[in-house]
Amino acid sequence: MDVVNQLVAGGHFRIVKEPLGFIKILEWLFSIFAFATCGSYTGQFTLSIECIANKSESKPNIEVKFEYPFKLHQAYFDAPTCKGGSPNKVFLVGDYSSSAEFFVTVAVFAFLYSLGALIVYIFMQNKYRENNKGPMIDCIVTAVFAFLWLVSSSAWAKGLSDIKLATDPELVIKDQLTQCEKDEYMKCKELRDPVVSGLNTSVAFGFLNLIIWLGNVWFVFKETGWSTPFVKYPPPAQEKQPAPETYNQPQGYVQQDSYAQQGGYQPDYYGQQPDYTQQPYSQGTYNQPGVPTSFSNQM
């Protein structure tokens, strides 16, 4: 318990709350459901054969069993001849082991890889991100598994469709028990169809795994950093320019400045006297008040 508490306190299990770790848990669980519903399947159908002339040879309840990996050509049942002879062995038709075994194999390896990747996420996160090799390998393997789920699920869906036809009691009677239609003293009928809901569920889990693994490619792809050249970042916000500093000027100077803007003289804020334009005076022309520079009437 102390070790678990230390791991939780250290943030090692925080990855399971993130999309990368949470989706990996979903991959692990759905992979189990996929190979469990397919690999553990056992089914059967029931039919009856009635001999009208010789009741003792009749078989009112014939159970035909089949199971994974669905090598139906090896499954058979004994059908009476209704003529006093030894019963005939009637074999089912078809071998669908390739698609079923391929589907289960992909599911098992997906289960093992997702479990191993989850352990690496939790206990070896630093090693996983070292030199960015872990995310790159993880992205490639995830993409490969997504492709394998697509191929295996499609192949298994087609194989299951053929299995349903090969194990339909009505079609078995029509194709394998042709004497039932030719011999008027022999009657064949179906009693119960096989229950294949578990196999339908396995196909559904196969395509759910495809969606989950395909979606996880994007989250692992972002961890690699390969998406950086394709991401357009918004332009940086322009910093506001500081307002120009204003000097604390006496109120009189401010009034003089507004007077200057109205057409008066320009004041000198450094303490110098303003430069007046030369104006004619009755006694002479002055550059500055009280200091004559020239006289119009000189002695």
XYZ file of C-alpha atoms in Angstrom:
299
model
C 0.000 0.000 0.000
C 2.846 2.373 0.751
C 4.282 1.850 -2.719
C 0.894 2.515 -4.317
C 0.407 5.639 -2.261
C 3.838 6.895 -3.247
C 3.091 6.286 -6.920
C -0.224 8.079 -6.719
C 1.277 10.955 -4.755
C 4.140 11.229 -7.241
C 1.743 11.626 -10.152
C 2.655 8.366 -11.885
C -0.997 7.455 -12.423
C -1.952 10.907 -13.629
C -1.443 9.700 -17.195
C -4.609 7.569 -17.002
C -6.655 10.758 -16.645
C -5.199 12.163 -19.842
C -6.457 11.103 -23.311
C -3.247 9.193 -24.054
C -3.580 6.899 -21.040
C -7.377 6.719 -20.908
C -7.696 5.604 -24.535
C -4.967 3.015 -23.962
C -7.123 1.520 -21.193
C -10.080 1.381 -23.603
C -7.897 -0.377 -26.178
C -6.879 -2.927 -23.575
C -10.459 -3.651 -22.469
C -12.044 -3.789 -25.927
C -9.283 -6.092 -27.170
C -10.194 -8.539 -24.400
C -13.871 -8.394 -25.358
C -13.027 -8.968 -29.019
C -10.994 -12.169 -28.687
C -13.089 -13.496 -25.774
C -16.402 -13.331 -27.639
C -14.929 -14.984 -30.712
C -12.367 -17.452 -29.373
C -14.620 -18.999 -26.723
C -17.658 -19.511 -28.924
C -19.452 -22.870 -29.137
C -22.749 -23.224 -30.975
C -25.151 -25.814 -32.235
C -28.292 -26.242 -34.261
C -30.954 -28.941 -34.095
C -32.900 -30.825 -36.745
C -34.990 -33.988 -36.914
C -35.235 -36.859 -39.370
C -38.377 -39.005 -39.308
C -38.613 -42.379 -41.015
C -42.247 -43.040 -41.888
C -41.887 -46.715 -42.829
C -39.465 -47.662 -40.043
C -40.090 -45.555 -36.931
C -37.236 -47.161 -35.034
C -34.659 -45.478 -37.257
C -36.068 -41.997 -36.747
C -33.948 -39.381 -35.016
C -36.218 -36.636 -33.727
C -33.460 -34.585 -32.111
C -30.116 -34.337 -33.895
C -27.737 -31.764 -32.386
C -24.939 -30.500 -34.606
C -22.181 -28.681 -32.709
C -19.492 -26.391 -34.065
C -16.978 -24.072 -32.414
C -13.962 -21.854 -32.898
C -11.896 -21.899 -35.139
C -14.906 -22.855 -37.326
C -13.460 -25.649 -39.399
C -16.955 -26.714 -40.354
C -15.813 -29.362 -42.803
C -14.718 -31.388 -39.765
C -18.122 -31.195 -38.030
C -20.637 -33.912 -38.913
C -23.729 -35.737 -37.699
C -25.253 -39.164 -38.325
C -28.313 -39.209 -40.547
C -30.442 -42.391 -40.827
C -31.154 -43.873 -44.267
C -34.608 -45.153 -43.269
C -33.806 -48.335 -45.233
C -32.350 -50.448 -42.501
C -28.756 -49.694 -43.298
C -26.022 -47.956 -41.273
C -26.463 -44.186 -40.848
C -24.648 -41.790 -43.125
C -22.160 -39.223 -41.881
C -23.148 -35.780 -43.103
C -20.411 -33.125 -42.944
C -20.934 -29.412 -42.899
C -19.362 -27.297 -45.624
C -16.666 -24.654 -45.279
C -13.450 -23.769 -43.470
C -13.524 -20.288 -41.961
C -10.634 -20.705 -39.563
C -8.353 -18.278 -41.389
C -10.504 -15.172 -40.844
C -11.449 -16.188 -37.290
C -7.883 -16.973 -36.208
C -6.573 -13.805 -37.837
C -9.131 -11.734 -35.929
C -8.321 -13.390 -32.596
C -4.564 -13.066 -33.196
C -4.839 -9.342 -33.833
C -6.984 -8.941 -30.717
C -4.507 -10.858 -28.520
C -1.483 -8.905 -29.732
C -3.403 -5.636 -29.384
C -4.224 -6.608 -25.809
C -0.564 -7.350 -25.035
C 0.742 -4.177 -26.664
C -1.814 -1.888 -25.006
C -1.028 -3.443 -21.624
C 2.731 -3.019 -22.153
C 2.311 0.563 -23.372
C 0.166 1.400 -20.355
C 2.860 0.090 -18.013
C 5.464 2.216 -19.811
C 3.234 5.303 -19.548
C 2.871 4.879 -15.794
C 6.267 3.637 -14.614
C 8.712 4.705 -17.344
C 7.387 8.045 -18.545
C 10.844 9.668 -18.628
C 12.289 6.763 -20.580
C 9.322 6.923 -22.955
C 9.955 10.580 -23.805
C 13.747 10.293 -23.990
C 14.998 11.469 -27.409
C 11.352 11.342 -28.566
C 11.825 7.706 -29.657
C 9.019 6.338 -27.504
C 6.234 8.496 -28.995
C 7.469 7.860 -32.541
C 7.498 4.067 -32.098
C 4.155 4.218 -30.319
C 2.612 6.244 -33.147
C 3.800 3.835 -35.837
C 2.661 0.720 -33.943
C -0.727 2.289 -33.160
C -1.260 3.103 -36.831
C -0.323 -0.473 -37.813
C -2.800 -1.913 -35.314
C -5.528 0.397 -36.605
C -4.935 -0.978 -40.107
C -4.905 -4.574 -38.803
C -8.197 -4.010 -37.002
C -9.721 -2.767 -40.243
C -8.556 -5.793 -42.234
C -9.278 -8.434 -39.582
C -12.706 -7.058 -38.657
C -13.780 -6.867 -42.292
C -12.532 -10.393 -42.997
C -14.201 -11.775 -39.863
C -17.500 -10.046 -40.706
C -17.466 -11.742 -44.118
C -16.489 -15.078 -42.542
C -19.295 -14.826 -39.998
C -21.802 -14.187 -42.767
C -20.674 -17.401 -44.486
C -20.793 -19.324 -41.186
C -24.413 -18.296 -40.678
C -25.303 -19.711 -44.084
C -23.321 -22.917 -43.561
C -24.979 -23.595 -40.199
C -28.543 -22.745 -41.179
C -30.519 -25.986 -40.597
C -32.850 -25.280 -43.484
C -29.956 -24.925 -45.924
C -28.202 -27.984 -44.452
C -31.301 -30.074 -45.098
C -31.631 -28.676 -48.595
C -27.983 -29.095 -49.604
C -26.650 -32.045 -47.557
C -29.817 -34.128 -47.028
C -31.094 -34.302 -50.576
C -32.676 -37.721 -49.950
C -35.251 -36.009 -47.749
C -36.815 -34.488 -50.856
C -36.459 -37.605 -52.987
C -37.625 -40.261 -50.520
C -41.297 -40.023 -49.625
C -40.719 -42.213 -46.545
C -38.273 -39.755 -45.033
C -39.107 -36.331 -43.592
C -36.551 -33.739 -42.382
C -37.208 -30.465 -40.627
C -35.293 -27.908 -38.642
C -35.921 -27.467 -34.930
C -33.579 -24.714 -33.723
C -31.192 -22.279 -35.324
C -27.756 -21.621 -33.801
C -27.384 -18.636 -31.493
C -24.724 -16.365 -32.982
C -25.280 -13.225 -30.924
C -21.842 -13.671 -29.341
C -20.206 -13.720 -32.747
C -22.130 -10.622 -33.798
C -20.806 -8.937 -30.663
C -17.244 -9.887 -31.572
C -17.608 -8.175 -34.955
C -18.990 -5.067 -33.243
C -16.029 -5.014 -30.841
C -13.696 -5.386 -33.789
C -14.942 -2.224 -35.460
C -15.065 -0.395 -32.118
C -11.405 -1.251 -31.684
C -10.764 0.153 -35.148
C -12.346 3.481 -34.146
C -10.496 3.620 -30.821
C -7.071 2.787 -32.248
C -7.577 5.112 -35.193
C -8.511 7.952 -32.849
C -5.529 7.245 -30.624
C -3.198 7.730 -33.589
C -3.880 11.468 -33.386
C -3.124 11.745 -29.660
C 0.119 9.778 -30.012
C 0.996 11.777 -33.130
C 0.835 15.001 -31.127
C 3.298 13.533 -28.610
C 5.897 12.991 -31.349
C 6.190 16.668 -32.226
C 5.721 15.887 -35.934
C 2.647 18.103 -35.978
C 4.608 21.238 -35.014
C 5.366 22.401 -38.610
C 1.661 22.161 -39.461
C 0.397 24.157 -36.490
C -0.199 27.860 -37.148
C 0.279 29.860 -34.018
C -1.499 33.242 -33.631
C 0.684 36.350 -34.029
C 2.056 37.683 -30.753
C 0.011 40.432 -29.174
C 1.533 43.866 -29.605
C 2.642 45.450 -26.381
C 1.037 48.723 -25.526
C 3.401 51.657 -25.882
C 3.834 53.645 -22.657
C 2.144 56.990 -22.610
C 4.525 59.948 -23.218
C 5.778 61.500 -20.044
C 4.377 64.870 -19.221
C 6.299 67.382 -17.213
C 4.749 69.000 -14.261
C 4.652 72.499 -15.581
C 3.320 75.530 -13.823
C -0.201 76.443 -14.694
C 0.983 79.741 -16.125
C 3.096 78.044 -18.727
C 0.211 75.920 -19.850
C -1.882 79.003 -20.354
C 0.910 80.645 -22.283
C 1.251 77.585 -24.484
C -2.398 77.684 -25.432
C -1.968 81.426 -26.116
C 0.908 80.571 -28.437
C -1.236 78.055 -30.294
C -3.743 80.843 -30.908
C -1.114 82.857 -32.751
C 0.883 84.568 -30.020
C 4.527 84.216 -29.229
C 6.151 80.900 -28.417
C 7.299 80.870 -24.810
C 10.684 79.581 -23.853
C 10.360 77.023 -21.091
C 14.031 77.205 -20.242
C 13.818 80.678 -18.652
C 14.995 82.710 -21.682
C 13.120 85.791 -22.884
C 11.055 85.421 -26.006
C 12.423 86.792 -29.266
C 10.136 89.606 -30.335
C 10.013 90.646 -33.947
C 11.382 94.132 -34.613
C 8.650 96.758 -34.399
C 9.087 100.447 -35.369
C 9.132 102.822 -32.481
C 8.867 106.507 -32.362
C 12.421 106.821 -30.978
C 14.045 103.896 -32.735
C 14.055 100.265 -33.416
C 14.604 97.860 -30.531
C 15.535 94.224 -30.435
C 14.815 94.032 -26.754
C 12.674 96.219 -24.571
C 14.507 99.230 -23.163
C 17.713 98.674 -25.182
C 17.853 100.820 -28.348
C 20.046 99.543 -31.192
C 19.653 102.409 -33.676
C 18.170 105.878 -33.837
C 16.484 107.354 -36.738
C 17.508 110.937 -35.748
C 21.128 111.195 -34.830
C 22.906 114.372 -34.158
